[in-house]
């Protein structure tokens, strides 16, 4: 079952386009022992981890419809909760620790999510993956 990115992933695509403007001036810097203190960052990372486990479980049982619904549910969490609630952090002037942490979390979530979503939405997943590579190959 392949999802049409025009319908199901449109909110994610729009969010990425908006955030890419902010991210374009930012070089992704992995902070090896960076402690995540923001509750939204903790929540989205925990949700992502849970998504990976649940999708793997559903795929192992060949319940592709359930796995697809989980992926789409995460897109909703990411776009309607995490990104909307983090916009002030992303748009803040300067590069404070909270903004850097938010960018790194967003990058980590997207990098992992495209790997989980690839079986269901291969074309949009690859497109997002290639866009993310622009930030790591500077």
PDB file of C-alpha atoms in Angstrom:
ATOM      1  CA  UNK A   1       0.000   0.000   0.000  1.00  0.00           C
ATOM      2  CA  UNK A   2       1.645   3.204  -1.163  1.00  0.00           C
ATOM      3  CA  UNK A   3       0.287   6.493   0.099  1.00  0.00           C
ATOM      4  CA  UNK A   4      -0.234   9.430  -2.175  1.00  0.00           C
ATOM      5  CA  UNK A   5       1.915  12.244  -0.810  1.00  0.00           C
ATOM      6  CA  UNK A   6      -0.371  14.877  -2.271  1.00  0.00           C
ATOM      7  CA  UNK A   7      -3.202  13.876   0.046  1.00  0.00           C
ATOM      8  CA  UNK A   8      -1.775  12.287   3.169  1.00  0.00           C
ATOM      9  CA  UNK A   9       1.551  14.061   3.495  1.00  0.00           C
ATOM     10  CA  UNK A  10       0.539  17.547   2.399  1.00  0.00           C
ATOM     11  CA  UNK A  11       0.618  18.997   5.951  1.00  0.00           C
ATOM     12  CA  UNK A  12       4.110  17.609   6.474  1.00  0.00           C
ATOM     13  CA  UNK A  13       5.319  18.942   3.119  1.00  0.00           C
ATOM     14  CA  UNK A  14       3.923  22.395   3.906  1.00  0.00           C
ATOM     15  CA  UNK A  15       5.517  22.382   7.348  1.00  0.00           C
ATOM     16  CA  UNK A  16       8.855  21.359   5.907  1.00  0.00           C
ATOM     17  CA  UNK A  17       8.766  24.098   3.305  1.00  0.00           C
ATOM     18  CA  UNK A  18       8.064  26.693   5.985  1.00  0.00           C
ATOM     19  CA  UNK A  19      10.741  25.406   8.321  1.00  0.00           C
ATOM     20  CA  UNK A  20      13.308  24.993   5.526  1.00  0.00           C
ATOM     21  CA  UNK A  21      13.499  28.762   5.277  1.00  0.00           C
ATOM     22  CA  UNK A  22      14.554  28.877   8.926  1.00  0.00           C
ATOM     23  CA  UNK A  23      16.769  25.816   8.668  1.00  0.00           C
ATOM     24  CA  UNK A  24      18.538  27.079   5.557  1.00  0.00           C
ATOM     25  CA  UNK A  25      20.763  29.312   7.678  1.00  0.00           C
ATOM     26  CA  UNK A  26      21.431  26.575  10.195  1.00  0.00           C
ATOM     27  CA  UNK A  27      24.012  23.855   9.900  1.00  0.00           C
ATOM     28  CA  UNK A  28      22.969  20.708  11.714  1.00  0.00           C
ATOM     29  CA  UNK A  29      25.372  20.166  14.564  1.00  0.00           C
ATOM     30  CA  UNK A  30      24.992  16.965  16.493  1.00  0.00           C
ATOM     31  CA  UNK A  31      25.442  17.605  20.166  1.00  0.00           C
ATOM     32  CA  UNK A  32      26.680  14.241  21.480  1.00  0.00           C
ATOM     33  CA  UNK A  33      25.628  14.590  25.099  1.00  0.00           C
ATOM     34  CA  UNK A  34      23.040  17.307  24.653  1.00  0.00           C
ATOM     35  CA  UNK A  35      20.330  16.872  27.237  1.00  0.00           C
ATOM     36  CA  UNK A  36      16.846  17.440  25.966  1.00  0.00           C
ATOM     37  CA  UNK A  37      15.026  19.617  28.454  1.00  0.00           C
ATOM     38  CA  UNK A  38      12.056  20.792  26.400  1.00  0.00           C
ATOM     39  CA  UNK A  39       8.928  18.737  27.089  1.00  0.00           C
ATOM     40  CA  UNK A  40       7.771  18.933  23.465  1.00  0.00           C
ATOM     41  CA  UNK A  41      11.103  17.514  22.279  1.00  0.00           C
ATOM     42  CA  UNK A  42      10.861  14.669  24.783  1.00  0.00           C
ATOM     43  CA  UNK A  43       7.271  13.972  23.752  1.00  0.00           C
ATOM     44  CA  UNK A  44       7.909  13.851  19.996  1.00  0.00           C
ATOM     45  CA  UNK A  45      11.009  11.664  20.423  1.00  0.00           C
ATOM     46  CA  UNK A  46       9.059   9.264  22.657  1.00  0.00           C
ATOM     47  CA  UNK A  47       6.213   9.225  20.119  1.00  0.00           C
ATOM     48  CA  UNK A  48       8.694   8.493  17.338  1.00  0.00           C
ATOM     49  CA  UNK A  49      10.233   5.621  19.291  1.00  0.00           C
ATOM     50  CA  UNK A  50       6.778   4.219  19.986  1.00  0.00           C
ATOM     51  CA  UNK A  51       5.860   4.592  16.302  1.00  0.00           C
ATOM     52  CA  UNK A  52       8.896   2.579  15.234  1.00  0.00           C
ATOM     53  CA  UNK A  53       8.065  -0.263  17.598  1.00  0.00           C
ATOM     54  CA  UNK A  54       4.376  -0.322  16.698  1.00  0.00           C
ATOM     55  CA  UNK A  55       4.938  -0.156  12.933  1.00  0.00           C
ATOM     56  CA  UNK A  56       7.475  -2.977  13.126  1.00  0.00           C
ATOM     57  CA  UNK A  57       5.036  -5.085  15.140  1.00  0.00           C
ATOM     58  CA  UNK A  58       2.166  -4.458  12.711  1.00  0.00           C
ATOM     59  CA  UNK A  59       4.371  -5.129   9.681  1.00  0.00           C
ATOM     60  CA  UNK A  60       5.574  -8.411  11.183  1.00  0.00           C
ATOM     61  CA  UNK A  61       1.934  -9.466  11.483  1.00  0.00           C
ATOM     62  CA  UNK A  62       1.279  -8.244   7.903  1.00  0.00           C
ATOM     63  CA  UNK A  63      -1.268  -5.695   9.163  1.00  0.00           C
ATOM     64  CA  UNK A  64      -0.285  -3.056   6.643  1.00  0.00           C
ATOM     65  CA  UNK A  65      -3.483  -1.068   7.096  1.00  0.00           C
ATOM     66  CA  UNK A  66      -2.812  -0.676  10.826  1.00  0.00           C
ATOM     67  CA  UNK A  67       0.807   0.271  10.191  1.00  0.00           C
ATOM     68  CA  UNK A  68      -0.287   2.864   7.640  1.00  0.00           C
ATOM     69  CA  UNK A  69      -2.717   4.418  10.110  1.00  0.00           C
ATOM     70  CA  UNK A  70       0.066   4.667  12.683  1.00  0.00           C
ATOM     71  CA  UNK A  71       2.312   6.501  10.208  1.00  0.00           C
ATOM     72  CA  UNK A  72      -0.463   8.934   9.296  1.00  0.00           C
ATOM     73  CA  UNK A  73      -1.244   9.488  12.973  1.00  0.00           C
ATOM     74  CA  UNK A  74       2.362  10.449  13.565  1.00  0.00           C
ATOM     75  CA  UNK A  75       2.268  12.947  10.692  1.00  0.00           C
ATOM     76  CA  UNK A  76      -0.647  14.590  12.503  1.00  0.00           C
ATOM     77  CA  UNK A  77       1.271  14.671  15.805  1.00  0.00           C
ATOM     78  CA  UNK A  78       4.340  16.108  14.123  1.00  0.00           C
ATOM     79  CA  UNK A  79       2.602  18.793  12.082  1.00  0.00           C
ATOM     80  CA  UNK A  80      -0.351  19.759  14.268  1.00  0.00           C
ATOM     81  CA  UNK A  81       1.293  19.480  17.653  1.00  0.00           C
ATOM     82  CA  UNK A  82       5.064  19.546  17.594  1.00  0.00           C
ATOM     83  CA  UNK A  83       5.780  21.967  14.756  1.00  0.00           C
ATOM     84  CA  UNK A  84       2.961  24.363  15.584  1.00  0.00           C
ATOM     85  CA  UNK A  85       3.916  24.463  19.254  1.00  0.00           C
ATOM     86  CA  UNK A  86       7.615  24.909  18.433  1.00  0.00           C
ATOM     87  CA  UNK A  87       7.349  27.709  15.880  1.00  0.00           C
ATOM     88  CA  UNK A  88       8.238  30.423  18.388  1.00  0.00           C
ATOM     89  CA  UNK A  89      11.405  28.503  19.243  1.00  0.00           C
ATOM     90  CA  UNK A  90      12.307  28.044  15.577  1.00  0.00           C
ATOM     91  CA  UNK A  91      11.611  31.665  14.692  1.00  0.00           C
ATOM     92  CA  UNK A  92      13.344  33.185  17.719  1.00  0.00           C
ATOM     93  CA  UNK A  93      16.199  35.541  16.961  1.00  0.00           C
ATOM     94  CA  UNK A  94      19.684  34.283  17.628  1.00  0.00           C
ATOM     95  CA  UNK A  95      20.830  30.711  18.059  1.00  0.00           C
ATOM     96  CA  UNK A  96      20.095  29.968  21.687  1.00  0.00           C
ATOM     97  CA  UNK A  97      20.421  26.523  23.230  1.00  0.00           C
ATOM     98  CA  UNK A  98      16.650  25.937  23.085  1.00  0.00           C
ATOM     99  CA  UNK A  99      16.531  26.769  19.374  1.00  0.00           C
ATOM    100  CA  UNK A 100      19.516  24.534  18.589  1.00  0.00           C
ATOM    101  CA  UNK A 101      17.961  21.733  20.621  1.00  0.00           C
ATOM    102  CA  UNK A 102      14.673  22.180  18.758  1.00  0.00           C
ATOM    103  CA  UNK A 103      16.384  22.094  15.365  1.00  0.00           C
ATOM    104  CA  UNK A 104      18.379  19.003  16.283  1.00  0.00           C
ATOM    105  CA  UNK A 105      15.258  17.268  17.572  1.00  0.00           C
ATOM    106  CA  UNK A 106      13.314  18.189  14.430  1.00  0.00           C
ATOM    107  CA  UNK A 107      16.161  16.907  12.242  1.00  0.00           C
ATOM    108  CA  UNK A 108      16.436  13.671  14.227  1.00  0.00           C
ATOM    109  CA  UNK A 109      12.686  13.072  14.081  1.00  0.00           C
ATOM    110  CA  UNK A 110      12.519  13.660  10.333  1.00  0.00           C
ATOM    111  CA  UNK A 111      15.609  11.537   9.648  1.00  0.00           C
ATOM    112  CA  UNK A 112      14.132   8.602  11.530  1.00  0.00           C
ATOM    113  CA  UNK A 113      10.554   9.115  10.375  1.00  0.00           C
ATOM    114  CA  UNK A 114      11.414   8.938   6.670  1.00  0.00           C
ATOM    115  CA  UNK A 115      12.973   5.523   7.250  1.00  0.00           C
ATOM    116  CA  UNK A 116       9.822   4.304   8.993  1.00  0.00           C
ATOM    117  CA  UNK A 117       7.509   5.828   6.377  1.00  0.00           C
ATOM    118  CA  UNK A 118       9.510   4.699   3.329  1.00  0.00           C
ATOM    119  CA  UNK A 119       7.593   1.437   2.754  1.00  0.00           C
ATOM    120  CA  UNK A 120       4.302   3.341   2.714  1.00  0.00           C
ATOM    121  CA  UNK A 121       5.302   6.575   0.997  1.00  0.00           C
ATOM    122  CA  UNK A 122       8.557   5.885  -0.828  1.00  0.00           C
ATOM    123  CA  UNK A 123       8.623   8.933  -3.073  1.00  0.00           C
ATOM    124  CA  UNK A 124       7.928  11.619  -0.488  1.00  0.00           C
ATOM    125  CA  UNK A 125      10.196   9.834   2.011  1.00  0.00           C
ATOM    126  CA  UNK A 126      13.073   9.906  -0.447  1.00  0.00           C
ATOM    127  CA  UNK A 127      12.415  13.546  -1.271  1.00  0.00           C
ATOM    128  CA  UNK A 128      12.495  14.537   2.401  1.00  0.00           C
ATOM    129  CA  UNK A 129      15.588  12.385   2.968  1.00  0.00           C
ATOM    130  CA  UNK A 130      17.443  14.108   0.130  1.00  0.00           C
ATOM    131  CA  UNK A 131      16.419  17.534   1.443  1.00  0.00           C
ATOM    132  CA  UNK A 132      17.756  16.607   4.874  1.00  0.00           C
ATOM    133  CA  UNK A 133      21.075  15.590   3.333  1.00  0.00           C
ATOM    134  CA  UNK A 134      21.558  19.195   2.193  1.00  0.00           C
ATOM    135  CA  UNK A 135      22.049  20.138   5.844  1.00  0.00           C
ATOM    136  CA  UNK A 136      24.522  17.393   6.703  1.00  0.00           C
ATOM    137  CA  UNK A 137      26.769  17.678   3.642  1.00  0.00           C
ATOM    138  CA  UNK A 138      27.811  21.312   4.046  1.00  0.00           C
TER     139      UNK A 138
END
